[in-house]
mmCIF file of C-alpha atoms in Angstrom:
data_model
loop_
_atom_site.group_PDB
_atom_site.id
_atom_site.type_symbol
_atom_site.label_atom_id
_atom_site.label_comp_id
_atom_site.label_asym_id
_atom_site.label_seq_id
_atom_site.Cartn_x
_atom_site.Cartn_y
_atom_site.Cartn_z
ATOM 1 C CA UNK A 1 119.601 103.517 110.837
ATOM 2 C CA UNK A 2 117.595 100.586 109.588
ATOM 3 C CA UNK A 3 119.555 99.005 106.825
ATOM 4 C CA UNK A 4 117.792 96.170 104.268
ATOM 5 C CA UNK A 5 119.938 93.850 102.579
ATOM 6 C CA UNK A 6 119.081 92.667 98.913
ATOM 7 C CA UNK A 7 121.643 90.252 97.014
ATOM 8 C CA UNK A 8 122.384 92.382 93.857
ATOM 9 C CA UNK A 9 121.864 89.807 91.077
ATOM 10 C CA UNK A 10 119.598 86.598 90.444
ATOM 11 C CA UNK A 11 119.421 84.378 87.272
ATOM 12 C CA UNK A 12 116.848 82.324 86.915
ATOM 13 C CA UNK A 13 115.834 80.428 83.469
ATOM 14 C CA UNK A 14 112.310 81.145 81.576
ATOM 15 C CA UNK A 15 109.642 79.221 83.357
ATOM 16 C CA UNK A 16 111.262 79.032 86.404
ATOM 17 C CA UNK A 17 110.911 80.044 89.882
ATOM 18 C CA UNK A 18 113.097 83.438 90.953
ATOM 19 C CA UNK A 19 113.063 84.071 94.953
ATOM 20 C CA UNK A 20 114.611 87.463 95.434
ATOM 21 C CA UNK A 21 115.428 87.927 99.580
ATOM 22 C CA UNK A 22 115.627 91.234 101.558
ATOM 23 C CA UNK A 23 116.902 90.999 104.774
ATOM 24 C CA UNK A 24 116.834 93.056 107.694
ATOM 25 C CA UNK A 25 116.874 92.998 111.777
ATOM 26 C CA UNK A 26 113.233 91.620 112.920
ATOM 27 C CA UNK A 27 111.821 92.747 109.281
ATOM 28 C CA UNK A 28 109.104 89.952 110.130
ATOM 29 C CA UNK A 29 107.839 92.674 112.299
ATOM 30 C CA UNK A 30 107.538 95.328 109.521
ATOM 31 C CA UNK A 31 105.535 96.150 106.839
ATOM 32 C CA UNK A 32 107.304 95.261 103.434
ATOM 33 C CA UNK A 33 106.756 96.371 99.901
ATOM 34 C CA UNK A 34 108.255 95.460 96.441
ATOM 35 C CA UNK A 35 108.684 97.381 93.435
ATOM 36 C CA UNK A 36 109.860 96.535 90.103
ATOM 37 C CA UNK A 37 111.794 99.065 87.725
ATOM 38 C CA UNK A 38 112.704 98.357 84.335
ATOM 39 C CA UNK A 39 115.380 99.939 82.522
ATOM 40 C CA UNK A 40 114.251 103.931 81.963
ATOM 41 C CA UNK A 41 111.159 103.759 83.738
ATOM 42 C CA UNK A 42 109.357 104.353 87.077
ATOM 43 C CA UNK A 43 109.110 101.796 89.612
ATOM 44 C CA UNK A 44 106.110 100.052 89.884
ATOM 45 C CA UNK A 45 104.454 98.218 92.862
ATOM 46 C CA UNK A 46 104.099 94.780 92.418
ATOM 47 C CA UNK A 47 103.839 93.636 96.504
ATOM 48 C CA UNK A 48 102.756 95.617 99.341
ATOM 49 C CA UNK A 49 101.845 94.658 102.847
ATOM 50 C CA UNK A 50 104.194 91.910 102.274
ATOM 51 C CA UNK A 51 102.051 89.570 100.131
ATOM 52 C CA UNK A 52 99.591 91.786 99.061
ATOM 53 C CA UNK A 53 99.193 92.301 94.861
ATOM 54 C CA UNK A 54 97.631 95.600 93.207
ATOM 55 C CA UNK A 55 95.402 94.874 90.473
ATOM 56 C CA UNK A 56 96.835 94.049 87.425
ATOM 57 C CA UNK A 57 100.211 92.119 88.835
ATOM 58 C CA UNK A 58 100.035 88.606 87.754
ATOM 59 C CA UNK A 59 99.128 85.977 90.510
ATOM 60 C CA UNK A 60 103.000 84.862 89.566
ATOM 61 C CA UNK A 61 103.935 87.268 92.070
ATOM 62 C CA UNK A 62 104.001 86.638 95.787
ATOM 63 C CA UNK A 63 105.873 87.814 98.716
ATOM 64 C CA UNK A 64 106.697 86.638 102.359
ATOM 65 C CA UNK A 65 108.127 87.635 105.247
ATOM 66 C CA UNK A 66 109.179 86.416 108.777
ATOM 67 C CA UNK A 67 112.177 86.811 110.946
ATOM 68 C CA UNK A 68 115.019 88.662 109.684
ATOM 69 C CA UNK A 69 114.262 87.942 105.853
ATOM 70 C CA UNK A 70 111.224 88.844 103.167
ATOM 71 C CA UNK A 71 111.076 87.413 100.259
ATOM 72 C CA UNK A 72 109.834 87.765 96.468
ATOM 73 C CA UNK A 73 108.833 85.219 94.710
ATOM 74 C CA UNK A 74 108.085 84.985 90.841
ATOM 75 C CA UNK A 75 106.545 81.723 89.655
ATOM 76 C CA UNK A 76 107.269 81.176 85.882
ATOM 77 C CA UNK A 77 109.354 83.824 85.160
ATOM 78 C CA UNK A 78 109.127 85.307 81.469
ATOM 79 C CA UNK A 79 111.108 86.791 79.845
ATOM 80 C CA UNK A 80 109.494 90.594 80.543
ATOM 81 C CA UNK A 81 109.745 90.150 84.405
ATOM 82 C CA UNK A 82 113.907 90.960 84.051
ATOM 83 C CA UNK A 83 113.842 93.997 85.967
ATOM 84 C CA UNK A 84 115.356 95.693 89.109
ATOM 85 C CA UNK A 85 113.615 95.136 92.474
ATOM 86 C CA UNK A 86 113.264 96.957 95.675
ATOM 87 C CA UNK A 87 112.136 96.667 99.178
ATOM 88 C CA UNK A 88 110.915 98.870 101.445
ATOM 89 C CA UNK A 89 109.832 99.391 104.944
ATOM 90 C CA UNK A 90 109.449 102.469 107.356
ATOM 91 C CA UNK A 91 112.220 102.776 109.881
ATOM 92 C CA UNK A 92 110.332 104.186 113.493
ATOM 93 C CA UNK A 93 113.692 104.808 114.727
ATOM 94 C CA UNK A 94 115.020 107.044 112.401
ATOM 95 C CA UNK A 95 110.966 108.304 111.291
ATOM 96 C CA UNK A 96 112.411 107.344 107.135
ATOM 97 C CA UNK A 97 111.430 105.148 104.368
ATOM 98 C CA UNK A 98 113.838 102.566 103.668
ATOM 99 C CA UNK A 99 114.951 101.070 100.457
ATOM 100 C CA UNK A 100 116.960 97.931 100.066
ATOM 101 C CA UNK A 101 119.862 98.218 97.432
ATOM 102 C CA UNK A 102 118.138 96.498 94.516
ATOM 103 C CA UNK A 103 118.504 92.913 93.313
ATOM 104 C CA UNK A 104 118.727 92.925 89.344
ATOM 105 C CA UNK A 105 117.138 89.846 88.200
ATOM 106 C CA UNK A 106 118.076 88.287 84.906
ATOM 107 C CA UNK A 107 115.914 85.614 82.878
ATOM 108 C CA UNK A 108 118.590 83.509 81.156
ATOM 109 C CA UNK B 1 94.012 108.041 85.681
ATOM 110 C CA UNK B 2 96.101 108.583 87.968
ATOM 111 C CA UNK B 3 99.214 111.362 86.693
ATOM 112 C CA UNK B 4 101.718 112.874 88.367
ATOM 113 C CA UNK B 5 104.021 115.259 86.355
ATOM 114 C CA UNK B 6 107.070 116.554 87.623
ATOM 115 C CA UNK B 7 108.943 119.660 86.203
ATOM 116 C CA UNK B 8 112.054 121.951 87.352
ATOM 117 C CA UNK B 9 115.052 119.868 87.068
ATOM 118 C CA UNK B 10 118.204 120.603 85.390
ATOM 119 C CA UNK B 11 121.483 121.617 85.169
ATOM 120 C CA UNK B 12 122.690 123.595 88.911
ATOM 121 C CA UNK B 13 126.120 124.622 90.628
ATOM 122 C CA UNK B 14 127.088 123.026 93.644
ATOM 123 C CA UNK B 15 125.730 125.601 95.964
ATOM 124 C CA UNK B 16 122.885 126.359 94.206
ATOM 125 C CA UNK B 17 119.468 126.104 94.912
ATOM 126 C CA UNK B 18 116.273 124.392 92.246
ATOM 127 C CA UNK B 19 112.864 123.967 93.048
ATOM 128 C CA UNK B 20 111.091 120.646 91.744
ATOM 129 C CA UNK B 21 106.901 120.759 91.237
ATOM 130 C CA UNK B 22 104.212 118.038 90.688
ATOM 131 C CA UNK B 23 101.256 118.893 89.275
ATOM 132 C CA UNK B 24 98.836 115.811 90.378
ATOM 133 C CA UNK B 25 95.901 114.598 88.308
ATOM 134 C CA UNK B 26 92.894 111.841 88.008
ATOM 135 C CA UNK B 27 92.389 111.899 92.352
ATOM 136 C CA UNK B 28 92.079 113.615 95.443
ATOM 137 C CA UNK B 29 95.305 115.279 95.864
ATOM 138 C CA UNK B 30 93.970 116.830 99.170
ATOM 139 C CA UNK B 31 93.149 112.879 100.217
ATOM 140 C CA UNK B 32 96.582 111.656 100.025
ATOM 141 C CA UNK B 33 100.353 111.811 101.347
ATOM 142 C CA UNK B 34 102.886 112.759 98.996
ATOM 143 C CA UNK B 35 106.520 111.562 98.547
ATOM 144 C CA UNK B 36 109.792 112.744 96.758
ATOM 145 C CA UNK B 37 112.075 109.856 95.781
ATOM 146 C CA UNK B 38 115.553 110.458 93.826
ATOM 147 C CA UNK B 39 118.056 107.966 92.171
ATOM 148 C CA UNK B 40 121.457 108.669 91.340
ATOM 149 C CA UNK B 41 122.490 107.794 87.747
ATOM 150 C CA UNK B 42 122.916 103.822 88.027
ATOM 151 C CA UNK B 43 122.303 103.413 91.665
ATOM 152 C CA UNK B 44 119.095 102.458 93.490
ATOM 153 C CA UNK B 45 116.290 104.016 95.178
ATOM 154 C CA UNK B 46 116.334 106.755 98.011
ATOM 155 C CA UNK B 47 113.894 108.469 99.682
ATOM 156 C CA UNK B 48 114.165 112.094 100.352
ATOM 157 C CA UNK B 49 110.926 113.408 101.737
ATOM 158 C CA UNK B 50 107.366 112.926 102.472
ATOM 159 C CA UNK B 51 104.462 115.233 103.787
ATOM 160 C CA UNK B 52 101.125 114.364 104.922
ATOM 161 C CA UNK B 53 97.743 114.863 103.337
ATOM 162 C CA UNK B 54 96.882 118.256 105.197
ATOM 163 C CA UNK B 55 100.881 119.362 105.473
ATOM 164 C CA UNK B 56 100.358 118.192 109.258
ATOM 165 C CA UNK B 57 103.733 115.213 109.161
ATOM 166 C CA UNK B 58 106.787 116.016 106.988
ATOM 167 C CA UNK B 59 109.557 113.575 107.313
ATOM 168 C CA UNK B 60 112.951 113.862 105.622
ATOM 169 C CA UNK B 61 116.067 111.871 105.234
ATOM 170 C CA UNK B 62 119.212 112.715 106.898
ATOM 171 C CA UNK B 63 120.807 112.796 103.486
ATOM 172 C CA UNK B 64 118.825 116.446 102.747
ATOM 173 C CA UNK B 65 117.575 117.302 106.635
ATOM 174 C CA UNK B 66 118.144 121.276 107.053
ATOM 175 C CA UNK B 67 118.620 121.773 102.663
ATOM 176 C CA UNK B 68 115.519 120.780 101.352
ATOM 177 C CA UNK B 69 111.940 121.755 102.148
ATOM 178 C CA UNK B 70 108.735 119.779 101.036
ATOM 179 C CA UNK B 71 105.300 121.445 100.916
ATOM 180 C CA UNK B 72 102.335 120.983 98.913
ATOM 181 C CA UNK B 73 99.509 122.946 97.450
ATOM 182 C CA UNK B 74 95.793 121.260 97.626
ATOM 183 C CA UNK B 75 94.527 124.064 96.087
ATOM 184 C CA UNK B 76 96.527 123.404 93.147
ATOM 185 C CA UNK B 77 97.028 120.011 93.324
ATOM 186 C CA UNK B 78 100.860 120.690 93.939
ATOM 187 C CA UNK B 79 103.731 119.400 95.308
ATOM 188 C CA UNK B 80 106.919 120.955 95.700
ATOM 189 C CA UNK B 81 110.285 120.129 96.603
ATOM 190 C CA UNK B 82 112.942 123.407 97.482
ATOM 191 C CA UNK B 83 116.219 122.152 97.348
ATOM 192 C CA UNK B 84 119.201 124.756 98.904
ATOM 193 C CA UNK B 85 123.089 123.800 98.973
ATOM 194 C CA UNK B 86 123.217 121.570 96.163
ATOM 195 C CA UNK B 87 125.568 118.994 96.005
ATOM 196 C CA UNK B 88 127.329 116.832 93.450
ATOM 197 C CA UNK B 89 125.823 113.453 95.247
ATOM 198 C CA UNK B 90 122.322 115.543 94.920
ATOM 199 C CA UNK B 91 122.520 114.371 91.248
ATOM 200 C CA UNK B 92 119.522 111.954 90.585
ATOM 201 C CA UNK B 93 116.279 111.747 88.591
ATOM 202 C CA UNK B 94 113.639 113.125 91.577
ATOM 203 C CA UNK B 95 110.358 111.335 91.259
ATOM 204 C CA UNK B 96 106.898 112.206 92.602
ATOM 205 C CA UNK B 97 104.935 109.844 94.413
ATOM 206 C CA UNK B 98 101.407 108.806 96.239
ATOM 207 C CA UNK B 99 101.922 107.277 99.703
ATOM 208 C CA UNK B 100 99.360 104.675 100.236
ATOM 209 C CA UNK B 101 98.150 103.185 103.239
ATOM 210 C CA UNK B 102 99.408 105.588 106.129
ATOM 211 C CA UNK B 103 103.240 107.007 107.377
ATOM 212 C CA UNK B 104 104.616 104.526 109.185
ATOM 213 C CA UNK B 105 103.681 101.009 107.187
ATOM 214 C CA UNK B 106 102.913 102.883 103.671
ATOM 215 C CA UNK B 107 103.805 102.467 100.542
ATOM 216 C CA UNK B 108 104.254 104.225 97.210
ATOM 217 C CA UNK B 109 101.216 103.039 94.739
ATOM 218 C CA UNK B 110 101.704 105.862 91.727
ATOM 219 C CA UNK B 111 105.166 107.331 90.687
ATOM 220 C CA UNK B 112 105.828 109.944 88.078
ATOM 221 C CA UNK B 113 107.972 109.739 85.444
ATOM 222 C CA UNK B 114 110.635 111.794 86.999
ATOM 223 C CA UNK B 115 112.909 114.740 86.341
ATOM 224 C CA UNK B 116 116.644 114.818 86.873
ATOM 225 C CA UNK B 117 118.576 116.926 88.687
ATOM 226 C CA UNK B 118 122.332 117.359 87.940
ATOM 227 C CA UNK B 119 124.660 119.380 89.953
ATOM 228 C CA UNK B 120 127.969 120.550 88.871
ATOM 229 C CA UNK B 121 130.568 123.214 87.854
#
């Protein structure tokens, strides 16, 4: 089965930029979205179509995503974007939604 | 608004059997695919199950294939989750949620607020 790979922590200080990877074989040719879930809450979409943004998540957020590796991006991180963060594609060869592990990012 | 509300969870043996609802509110229910993801206590996301807007497509993951049963309820803006043979590693808070944008490139754009499922002796 399709398997994405997220690093499982990134620090990044206030004001700064946080890139938060998800890798997978020939993701460039799938369809990524990123959610972000804060401690005792529901996810929430924040990315989708891989640099997409629903209404109402700040223009901070941005995603990417060629090859083997997507990517979130948060310009000027605050202090309220510390949060887990998923990907997640659709696998065709095992007809399943994917999730990547999670990266927990921490504003320092 | 958009509100999904789940309700059934608690406290099962292993063996056992617990079905989850979701009453939907504030859209179409009829118009849109439906999805059950769980998460075991610290651990990340999972997908179990997702059916189509008209029943037509139901996908599961291997994880529950054969144990669990999704099936919804336009009439009553309802979706359901039976889940047979519980399991310890069936433990997780279930959440509710509306596929956007097709199957096979989707993506979840409303969750609920979840229910949790524990299963032991």
């Amino acid at each position: 089965s399709y398997v994405l790979t997220q690093p499982p922590s990134v620090s990044v200080a206030p004001g700064k930029t946080a890139r938060i990877t998800c890798g997978g074989n020939n993701i460039g040719s799938k369809s990524v979205h990123w959610y972000q879930q804060k401690p005792g809450q529901a996810p929430v979409l924040v990315i989708y179509y891989d640099s997409d943004r629903p209404s109402g998540i700040p223009e901070r957020f941005s995603g990417s995503n060629s090859g083997n590796t997507a990517t979130l991006t948060i310009s000027r991180v605050e202090a309220g974007d510390e949060a887990d963060y998923y990907c997640q594609v659709w696998d065709s060869s095992s007809d399943s939604w994917v999730f990547g592990g999670g990266t927990k990012l921490t504003v320092l | 608004e958009v509100q999904l509300v789940e309700s059934g969870g608690g406290l099962v043996k292993p063996g056992g059997s617990l079905r989850l609802s979701c009453a939907a509110s504030g859209f179409t229910f009829s118009s849109y695919s439906m999805n059950w993801v769980r998460q075991a206590p610290g651990k990340g996301l999972e997908w179990v199950s997702s059916i189509s807007s008209s029943s037509s497509y139901i996908y599961y993951a291997d994880s529950v294939k054969g144990r669990f049963t999704i099936s919804r309820d336009n009439a009553k803006n309802s979706l359901y989750l039976q889940m047979n043979s519980l399991r310890a590693e069936d433990t997780a808070v279930y959440y509710c949620a509306r596929g956007k944008g097709g199957q096979t490139s989707g993506y979840i754009d409303y969750w609920g607020q979840g229910t949790l499922v524990t299963v032991s002796s």
